[in-house]
């Protein structure tokens, strides 16, 4: 491992200034992703700037919704009674991820910024455009079971791994960020990027921008669910996942919000499926049509064609359960 310095600044503004001024500096939160990357040689920062004591560990009420400090551990967020009762899909997404000890360390700010689990990204002996821009993509023509079927490019077909991020995308969350030029707020669905020809950039954050909190609007009417389908019952990343919120009255869908995980470079908000659902009868035929509308744009790879029928069946099953 390359030697690095460790900073524990007194406040968030100093942490932001320190990272923004040094291209080789990175923020350190729970470290459950970053430290693995240091050990594997995927990233070689010269300076770690610890933000664990600088971002809030509080969950507070605002305008009928919740504001979650970026330092809130994933386990605390999943256990919060307000989250469990008002945003059950969020609690389910957290409990579907990692393990108890990891969730105790992982933070609300760090979880959505964890990097892809593409095996070639994690193997520094192989070409990877995300790790080394311009080196090529080993996954194309390689092992693609876990890779994208939506929104990929010829430069990268990786998927985003966070379960929490999928629920936040469906819940219309927003991200509060502190940067060297002040604060800004980003809709959660716009935080992550599609790969295009710059897959090395996972998000729209600039170097030195610190996530300080994630805001949830008041919980929408109806019922919600997060379901993750994986190769084994625990401790595995999603093959596909669905976060869904469904409001049904008189057997007709009044509102629907849906996001998919495990299928794209970002949490995939299924806007086209939602359009099909709103105002339609809450039947299996409608649910299948919604899946079909969204997945018409799917471009599976040799090795992950199964994700199209798997995601269709998962979505239909979740919507049936919620209706
Ligand atoms: C064995 C294993 C299994 C796992 N399984 C799952 C799973 O099934 N589902 C799942 O979702 N996750 C899973 N994870 C990933 C785990 O949830 C993440 O590693 C964790 O949530 C990252 O949070 P952290 O606070 O530890 O971030 P860190 O590792 O400290 O940081 C991650 C990245 O975010 C940046 N960062 C951290 N905080 C901020 C901030 N506030 N503002 C700006 N940048 C920041 C860091 O610089 C770094 O680039 C697994 C991890 C392991 C090791
Ligand atoms: S899919 Fe993306 S992360 Fe994986 S090898 Fe290709 S460029 Fe790298």
Short mmCIF file of N, CA, C and O in Angstrom, two decimals, residues 172-255:
data_model
loop_
_atom_site.label_atom_id
_atom_site.label_comp_id
_atom_site.label_asym_id
_atom_site.label_seq_id
_atom_site.Cartn_x
_atom_site.Cartn_y
_atom_site.Cartn_z
N UNK A 172 -37.56 10.10 -3.94
CA UNK A 172 -37.38 11.51 -4.30
C UNK A 172 -36.53 12.26 -3.28
O UNK A 172 -36.80 13.43 -2.96
N UNK A 173 -35.51 11.59 -2.77
CA UNK A 173 -34.59 12.23 -1.81
C UNK A 173 -33.76 13.29 -2.53
O UNK A 173 -33.69 13.33 -3.77
N UNK A 174 -33.12 14.15 -1.73
CA UNK A 174 -32.14 15.08 -2.29
C UNK A 174 -30.90 15.08 -1.40
O UNK A 174 -30.95 14.70 -0.23
N UNK A 175 -29.79 15.51 -2.00
CA UNK A 175 -28.49 15.42 -1.34
C UNK A 175 -27.99 16.82 -1.06
O UNK A 175 -27.93 17.65 -1.98
N UNK A 176 -27.62 17.09 0.20
CA UNK A 176 -27.03 18.39 0.53
C UNK A 176 -25.52 18.27 0.52
O UNK A 176 -24.95 17.34 1.11
N UNK A 177 -24.89 19.20 -0.16
CA UNK A 177 -23.45 19.10 -0.40
C UNK A 177 -22.78 20.41 0.02
O UNK A 177 -23.31 21.49 -0.24
N UNK A 178 -21.61 20.29 0.67
CA UNK A 178 -20.79 21.47 0.97
C UNK A 178 -19.53 21.39 0.13
O UNK A 178 -18.80 20.38 0.18
N UNK A 179 -19.30 22.45 -0.67
CA UNK A 179 -18.11 22.46 -1.52
C UNK A 179 -17.26 23.69 -1.23
O UNK A 179 -17.63 24.52 -0.39
N UNK A 180 -16.14 23.84 -1.93
CA UNK A 180 -15.26 24.99 -1.67
C UNK A 180 -15.95 26.32 -1.97
O UNK A 180 -15.53 27.36 -1.46
N UNK A 181 -17.02 26.30 -2.79
CA UNK A 181 -17.72 27.55 -3.11
C UNK A 181 -19.07 27.65 -2.42
O UNK A 181 -19.91 28.46 -2.81
N UNK A 182 -19.32 26.82 -1.45
CA UNK A 182 -20.56 26.93 -0.69
C UNK A 182 -21.40 25.66 -0.78
O UNK A 182 -20.90 24.59 -1.14
N UNK A 183 -22.70 25.82 -0.45
CA UNK A 183 -23.60 24.67 -0.38
C UNK A 183 -24.43 24.55 -1.65
O UNK A 183 -24.73 25.56 -2.30
N UNK A 184 -24.83 23.34 -2.00
CA UNK A 184 -25.82 23.14 -3.05
C UNK A 184 -26.61 21.87 -2.74
O UNK A 184 -26.18 21.04 -1.93
N UNK A 185 -27.78 21.77 -3.40
CA UNK A 185 -28.63 20.60 -3.21
C UNK A 185 -28.83 19.92 -4.56
O UNK A 185 -29.06 20.60 -5.57
N UNK A 186 -28.72 18.60 -4.56
CA UNK A 186 -28.83 17.83 -5.81
C UNK A 186 -29.96 16.82 -5.65
O UNK A 186 -29.97 16.06 -4.67
N UNK A 187 -30.93 16.78 -6.60
CA UNK A 187 -31.91 15.69 -6.53
C UNK A 187 -31.17 14.35 -6.56
O UNK A 187 -30.23 14.19 -7.35
N UNK A 188 -31.59 13.40 -5.73
CA UNK A 188 -30.82 12.16 -5.64
C UNK A 188 -30.71 11.46 -7.00
O UNK A 188 -29.68 10.86 -7.32
N UNK A 189 -31.78 11.54 -7.80
CA UNK A 189 -31.75 10.86 -9.11
C UNK A 189 -30.70 11.47 -10.05
O UNK A 189 -30.38 10.88 -11.07
N UNK A 190 -30.19 12.66 -9.69
CA UNK A 190 -29.17 13.30 -10.54
C UNK A 190 -27.77 13.21 -9.95
O UNK A 190 -26.83 13.77 -10.51
N UNK A 191 -27.63 12.52 -8.82
CA UNK A 191 -26.30 12.43 -8.18
C UNK A 191 -25.35 11.55 -8.99
O UNK A 191 -24.21 11.90 -9.24
N UNK A 192 -25.85 10.38 -9.41
CA UNK A 192 -24.98 9.43 -10.13
C UNK A 192 -25.07 9.67 -11.63
O UNK A 192 -26.08 10.14 -12.14
N UNK A 193 -24.01 9.27 -12.34
CA UNK A 193 -23.91 9.48 -13.79
C UNK A 193 -24.02 8.15 -14.53
O UNK A 193 -23.67 7.11 -14.00
N UNK A 194 -24.43 8.25 -15.79
CA UNK A 194 -24.24 7.11 -16.69
C UNK A 194 -22.81 7.18 -17.20
O UNK A 194 -22.17 8.24 -17.17
N UNK A 195 -22.25 6.05 -17.67
CA UNK A 195 -20.80 6.03 -17.94
C UNK A 195 -20.37 6.91 -19.12
O UNK A 195 -19.32 7.55 -19.05
N UNK A 196 -21.18 6.91 -20.21
CA UNK A 196 -20.75 7.65 -21.39
C UNK A 196 -19.30 7.34 -21.73
O UNK A 196 -18.88 6.19 -21.65
N UNK A 197 -18.54 8.39 -22.09
CA UNK A 197 -17.12 8.16 -22.39
C UNK A 197 -16.22 8.59 -21.23
O UNK A 197 -14.99 8.68 -21.39
N UNK A 198 -16.83 8.86 -20.05
CA UNK A 198 -16.01 9.18 -18.86
C UNK A 198 -16.49 8.33 -17.67
O UNK A 198 -16.96 8.86 -16.66
N UNK A 199 -16.35 7.00 -17.79
CA UNK A 199 -16.86 6.15 -16.70
C UNK A 199 -16.08 6.30 -15.40
O UNK A 199 -16.53 5.82 -14.36
N UNK A 200 -14.92 6.95 -15.44
CA UNK A 200 -14.17 7.15 -14.20
C UNK A 200 -14.91 8.05 -13.22
O UNK A 200 -14.62 8.06 -12.04
N UNK A 201 -15.89 8.82 -13.72
CA UNK A 201 -16.67 9.71 -12.85
C UNK A 201 -18.00 9.03 -12.53
O UNK A 201 -18.85 8.86 -13.39
N UNK A 202 -18.18 8.65 -11.27
CA UNK A 202 -19.40 7.96 -10.85
C UNK A 202 -20.55 8.94 -10.61
O UNK A 202 -21.72 8.57 -10.74
N UNK A 203 -20.23 10.15 -10.16
CA UNK A 203 -21.27 11.10 -9.74
C UNK A 203 -20.99 12.48 -10.31
O UNK A 203 -19.94 12.70 -10.93
N UNK A 204 -21.92 13.39 -10.05
CA UNK A 204 -21.72 14.77 -10.51
C UNK A 204 -20.96 15.60 -9.47
O UNK A 204 -20.73 16.79 -9.69
N UNK A 205 -20.54 14.99 -8.37
CA UNK A 205 -19.79 15.74 -7.35
C UNK A 205 -18.43 16.16 -7.90
O UNK A 205 -17.75 15.39 -8.57
N UNK A 206 -18.04 17.39 -7.56
CA UNK A 206 -16.69 17.86 -7.90
C UNK A 206 -15.73 17.42 -6.80
O UNK A 206 -16.15 17.19 -5.66
N UNK A 207 -14.45 17.33 -7.15
CA UNK A 207 -13.46 16.95 -6.13
C UNK A 207 -13.53 17.95 -4.97
O UNK A 207 -13.50 19.16 -5.18
N UNK A 208 -13.66 17.45 -3.75
CA UNK A 208 -13.71 18.32 -2.57
C UNK A 208 -15.13 18.59 -2.10
O UNK A 208 -15.31 19.19 -1.04
N UNK A 209 -16.14 18.18 -2.85
CA UNK A 209 -17.51 18.37 -2.37
C UNK A 209 -17.86 17.25 -1.38
O UNK A 209 -17.68 16.06 -1.67
N UNK A 210 -18.40 17.68 -0.25
CA UNK A 210 -18.71 16.76 0.86
C UNK A 210 -20.24 16.65 0.99
O UNK A 210 -20.93 17.67 1.08
N UNK A 211 -20.75 15.42 1.00
CA UNK A 211 -22.17 15.24 1.31
C UNK A 211 -22.35 15.48 2.80
O UNK A 211 -21.66 14.85 3.63
N UNK A 212 -23.25 16.39 3.15
CA UNK A 212 -23.47 16.68 4.58
C UNK A 212 -24.77 16.05 5.08
O UNK A 212 -24.88 15.76 6.27
N UNK A 213 -25.75 15.88 4.20
CA UNK A 213 -27.03 15.30 4.63
C UNK A 213 -27.82 14.82 3.43
O UNK A 213 -27.55 15.22 2.29
N UNK A 214 -28.79 13.96 3.72
CA UNK A 214 -29.74 13.53 2.69
C UNK A 214 -31.13 13.84 3.23
O UNK A 214 -31.46 13.50 4.38
N UNK A 215 -31.92 14.54 2.42
CA UNK A 215 -33.26 14.95 2.83
C UNK A 215 -34.31 14.10 2.15
O UNK A 215 -34.24 13.86 0.93
N UNK A 216 -35.30 13.68 2.95
CA UNK A 216 -36.44 12.92 2.42
C UNK A 216 -37.67 13.79 2.51
O UNK A 216 -37.96 14.33 3.59
N UNK A 217 -38.45 13.92 1.43
CA UNK A 217 -39.72 14.64 1.55
C UNK A 217 -40.70 13.82 2.37
O UNK A 217 -40.44 12.64 2.68
N UNK A 218 -41.82 14.43 2.74
CA UNK A 218 -42.85 13.70 3.49
C UNK A 218 -43.17 12.40 2.77
O UNK A 218 -43.18 12.35 1.53
N UNK A 219 -43.43 11.34 3.53
CA UNK A 219 -43.66 10.04 2.87
C UNK A 219 -44.89 10.11 1.96
O UNK A 219 -45.90 10.69 2.33
N UNK A 220 -44.81 9.53 0.77
CA UNK A 220 -45.94 9.57 -0.15
C UNK A 220 -47.05 8.62 0.32
O UNK A 220 -46.80 7.71 1.11
N UNK A 221 -48.26 8.87 -0.19
CA UNK A 221 -49.38 7.97 0.13
C UNK A 221 -49.11 6.59 -0.46
O UNK A 221 -48.33 6.45 -1.41
N UNK A 222 -49.77 5.60 0.10
CA UNK A 222 -49.65 4.25 -0.45
C UNK A 222 -48.64 3.41 0.31
O UNK A 222 -48.22 3.74 1.41
N UNK A 223 -48.26 2.29 -0.30
CA UNK A 223 -47.37 1.32 0.35
C UNK A 223 -46.04 1.26 -0.39
O UNK A 223 -45.96 1.64 -1.57
N UNK A 224 -45.02 0.78 0.30
CA UNK A 224 -43.68 0.74 -0.32
C UNK A 224 -42.95 -0.55 0.03
O UNK A 224 -43.22 -1.17 1.04
N UNK A 225 -41.96 -0.88 -0.83
CA UNK A 225 -41.23 -2.13 -0.65
C UNK A 225 -39.88 -2.04 -1.35
O UNK A 225 -39.77 -1.41 -2.41
N UNK A 226 -38.85 -2.65 -0.77
CA UNK A 226 -37.58 -2.87 -1.48
C UNK A 226 -37.34 -4.36 -1.52
O UNK A 226 -37.34 -5.03 -0.48
N UNK A 227 -37.15 -4.90 -2.72
CA UNK A 227 -36.84 -6.33 -2.83
C UNK A 227 -35.56 -6.51 -3.65
O UNK A 227 -35.43 -5.93 -4.73
N UNK A 228 -34.66 -7.33 -3.10
CA UNK A 228 -33.35 -7.56 -3.74
C UNK A 228 -33.24 -9.04 -4.10
O UNK A 228 -33.50 -9.89 -3.25
N UNK A 229 -32.88 -9.30 -5.34
CA UNK A 229 -32.68 -10.69 -5.78
C UNK A 229 -31.18 -10.89 -5.96
O UNK A 229 -30.51 -10.13 -6.66
N UNK A 230 -30.64 -11.92 -5.30
CA UNK A 230 -29.19 -12.11 -5.32
C UNK A 230 -28.86 -13.59 -5.38
O UNK A 230 -29.73 -14.44 -5.22
N UNK A 231 -27.59 -13.90 -5.59
CA UNK A 231 -27.19 -15.29 -5.80
C UNK A 231 -27.27 -16.13 -4.53
O UNK A 231 -27.38 -17.34 -4.61
N UNK A 232 -27.18 -15.49 -3.37
CA UNK A 232 -27.38 -16.22 -2.12
C UNK A 232 -28.12 -15.30 -1.15
O UNK A 232 -28.20 -14.09 -1.35
N UNK A 233 -28.63 -15.89 -0.06
CA UNK A 233 -29.60 -15.16 0.77
C UNK A 233 -29.03 -13.94 1.47
O UNK A 233 -29.76 -13.03 1.81
N UNK A 234 -27.73 -13.91 1.72
CA UNK A 234 -27.18 -12.71 2.36
C UNK A 234 -25.77 -12.49 1.85
O UNK A 234 -25.17 -13.35 1.21
N UNK A 235 -25.25 -11.28 2.17
CA UNK A 235 -23.87 -10.97 1.90
C UNK A 235 -23.56 -11.08 0.41
O UNK A 235 -22.55 -11.67 0.01
N UNK A 236 -24.46 -10.58 -0.42
CA UNK A 236 -24.22 -10.59 -1.86
C UNK A 236 -24.87 -9.35 -2.45
O UNK A 236 -25.90 -8.87 -1.95
N UNK A 237 -24.28 -8.84 -3.52
CA UNK A 237 -24.83 -7.66 -4.19
C UNK A 237 -25.98 -8.09 -5.09
O UNK A 237 -26.13 -9.28 -5.42
N UNK A 238 -26.81 -7.13 -5.49
CA UNK A 238 -28.03 -7.44 -6.23
C UNK A 238 -27.73 -7.91 -7.64
O UNK A 238 -26.88 -7.34 -8.33
N UNK A 239 -28.44 -8.98 -8.05
CA UNK A 239 -28.53 -9.25 -9.49
C UNK A 239 -29.50 -8.22 -10.07
O UNK A 239 -29.21 -7.55 -11.06
N UNK A 240 -30.66 -8.11 -9.43
CA UNK A 240 -31.60 -7.02 -9.72
C UNK A 240 -32.25 -6.65 -8.38
O UNK A 240 -32.30 -7.46 -7.47
N UNK A 241 -32.71 -5.40 -8.29
CA UNK A 241 -33.52 -5.03 -7.13
C UNK A 241 -34.55 -4.01 -7.56
O UNK A 241 -34.41 -3.34 -8.59
N UNK A 242 -35.61 -3.93 -6.75
CA UNK A 242 -36.73 -3.01 -7.04
C UNK A 242 -37.10 -2.27 -5.76
O UNK A 242 -37.35 -2.90 -4.73
N UNK A 243 -37.12 -0.94 -5.83
CA UNK A 243 -37.75 -0.13 -4.79
C UNK A 243 -39.03 0.41 -5.41
O UNK A 243 -38.98 1.04 -6.47
N UNK A 244 -40.16 0.14 -4.77
CA UNK A 244 -41.43 0.58 -5.37
C UNK A 244 -42.34 1.20 -4.33
O UNK A 244 -42.42 0.73 -3.19
N UNK A 245 -43.02 2.27 -4.72
CA UNK A 245 -44.05 2.92 -3.92
C UNK A 245 -45.30 2.93 -4.76
O UNK A 245 -45.27 3.38 -5.92
N UNK A 246 -46.40 2.41 -4.23
CA UNK A 246 -47.62 2.29 -5.03
C UNK A 246 -48.80 2.78 -4.22
O UNK A 246 -49.00 2.36 -3.07
N UNK A 247 -49.58 3.67 -4.83
CA UNK A 247 -50.80 4.18 -4.20
C UNK A 247 -51.98 3.75 -5.06
O UNK A 247 -52.09 4.19 -6.22
N UNK A 248 -52.81 2.89 -4.51
CA UNK A 248 -53.95 2.34 -5.28
C UNK A 248 -55.25 2.71 -4.58
O UNK A 248 -55.37 2.61 -3.36
N UNK A 249 -56.24 3.18 -5.35
CA UNK A 249 -57.58 3.44 -4.82
C UNK A 249 -58.59 2.93 -5.83
O UNK A 249 -58.42 3.16 -7.05
N UNK A 250 -59.63 2.26 -5.36
CA UNK A 250 -60.65 1.70 -6.25
C UNK A 250 -60.03 0.86 -7.36
O UNK A 250 -60.41 0.98 -8.54
N UNK A 251 -59.03 0.09 -7.01
CA UNK A 251 -58.35 -0.84 -7.92
C UNK A 251 -57.66 -0.13 -9.09
O UNK A 251 -57.38 -0.73 -10.13
N UNK A 252 -57.42 1.18 -8.91
CA UNK A 252 -56.71 1.95 -9.94
C UNK A 252 -55.46 2.57 -9.31
O UNK A 252 -55.50 3.01 -8.16
N UNK A 253 -54.38 2.60 -10.08
CA UNK A 253 -53.13 3.17 -9.55
C UNK A 253 -53.23 4.69 -9.58
O UNK A 253 -53.43 5.30 -10.63
N UNK A 254 -53.14 5.29 -8.37
CA UNK A 254 -53.13 6.77 -8.31
C UNK A 254 -51.72 7.31 -8.52
O UNK A 254 -51.52 8.31 -9.18
N UNK A 255 -50.74 6.61 -7.93
CA UNK A 255 -49.36 7.09 -8.08
C UNK A 255 -48.40 5.91 -7.94
O UNK A 255 -48.72 4.93 -7.25
#
